[in-house]
């Protein structure tokens, strides 16, 4: 049985620190397109742009997604029941076409920092999307917070708000990519000790802002069992909702997010899943995204961090790995604990926004105006 390397143990401790500190602080597959082949080479389908939609009927898409594959191709899927057909553009080029519910694969696009797709229905307004991940090797959980539909039919804009794991390990190439994408604000939710030990690599031209969720450096030990680790992780999410320093930090996040001059904005903690996870869940909920979608976005950190987490666990003894895994995971029970704390402490989510974060009606209207498209 191999002993964990010093580097692996350090990584494990860094990932675990937010959860332990929080607890210590309080004691506690869609159908294929019918109109075009599933695989649509970009050069093979270029054509003139269609006329503008016949009528302004809002965005008719009830679901849409873009995923970049490892071979450089893109899968674009959508559902638009009120439309007859949808044409997909990259820039002014048509790259795919399908019915009101379709999945197409687009190949042969030129290299770009981020590829944007404009889905134009024959009736209603278009929707612009990109792959949520920025595919940063040194920050695998750096992803767009947008691209989700709200319960009233609007969509959270993409390219405006990003969530991430720590930016201290950014490679030169990834840092340059963020600079080209024009990141304006880097909001760091970590403790002072975390920030001092592993300072962010801030994109040139971006403003750095710290908003410590936990309110100072707090030490703690890794729990003795996996069950205890999971229990304490869940309890830490209650801290994110109720602790005064957390309320201050998330208030800062909301106020930066509702300021169009701060976009594009990235906010992060260490792993980009706990302190960041609740922040993004709160934002999406405030924007009107349904709970199931909020949960899927939260749990997606397991996928984005899978390779990194697997390497950490493989470097540990089986006993240590079992204790550590609940800390590396995102789990529905954790996020549900935060929403339960909202209900217990404030009664409703609207009251959390109003009484906990101090957001008034005008603040929320400005947030939705900044982050939603309809």
mmCIF file of N, CA, C and O in Angstrom, residues 103 124 150 184 210 278 306 339 351:
data_model
loop_
_atom_site.group_PDB
_atom_site.id
_atom_site.type_symbol
_atom_site.label_atom_id
_atom_site.label_comp_id
_atom_site.label_asym_id
_atom_site.label_seq_id
_atom_site.Cartn_x
_atom_site.Cartn_y
_atom_site.Cartn_z
ATOM 1 N N UNK A 103 -30.749 17.550 -32.385
ATOM 2 C CA UNK A 103 -29.359 17.512 -31.926
ATOM 3 C C UNK A 103 -28.483 17.399 -33.167
ATOM 4 O O UNK A 103 -28.693 16.500 -33.993
ATOM 5 N N UNK A 124 -40.105 33.719 -33.387
ATOM 6 C CA UNK A 124 -39.573 34.080 -32.082
ATOM 7 C C UNK A 124 -38.156 34.617 -32.162
ATOM 8 O O UNK A 124 -37.599 34.806 -33.247
ATOM 9 N N UNK A 150 -35.126 30.340 -17.263
ATOM 10 C CA UNK A 150 -35.856 30.632 -16.036
ATOM 11 C C UNK A 150 -37.296 30.114 -16.168
ATOM 12 O O UNK A 150 -37.762 29.782 -17.266
ATOM 13 N N UNK A 184 -13.192 41.353 -16.121
ATOM 14 C CA UNK A 184 -13.057 42.671 -15.489
ATOM 15 C C UNK A 184 -12.915 42.602 -13.976
ATOM 16 O O UNK A 184 -12.285 43.473 -13.372
ATOM 17 N N UNK A 210 -11.739 40.835 -2.686
ATOM 18 C CA UNK A 210 -11.864 39.708 -1.757
ATOM 19 C C UNK A 210 -13.149 39.868 -0.948
ATOM 20 O O UNK A 210 -13.524 40.974 -0.565
ATOM 21 N N UNK A 278 -22.710 27.509 -3.396
ATOM 22 C CA UNK A 278 -23.886 28.154 -2.828
ATOM 23 C C UNK A 278 -24.103 29.532 -3.456
ATOM 24 O O UNK A 278 -25.238 29.924 -3.746
ATOM 25 N N UNK A 306 -13.582 15.717 -11.836
ATOM 26 C CA UNK A 306 -13.450 14.266 -11.695
ATOM 27 C C UNK A 306 -12.008 13.796 -11.815
ATOM 28 O O UNK A 306 -11.524 13.001 -10.987
ATOM 29 N N UNK A 339 -30.519 25.197 1.474
ATOM 30 C CA UNK A 339 -31.890 25.651 1.264
ATOM 31 C C UNK A 339 -32.756 25.413 2.511
ATOM 32 O O UNK A 339 -33.651 26.211 2.806
ATOM 33 N N UNK A 351 -37.172 36.145 1.452
ATOM 34 C CA UNK A 351 -36.801 36.791 2.712
ATOM 35 C C UNK A 351 -35.294 36.707 2.934
ATOM 36 O O UNK A 351 -34.700 37.629 3.518
#
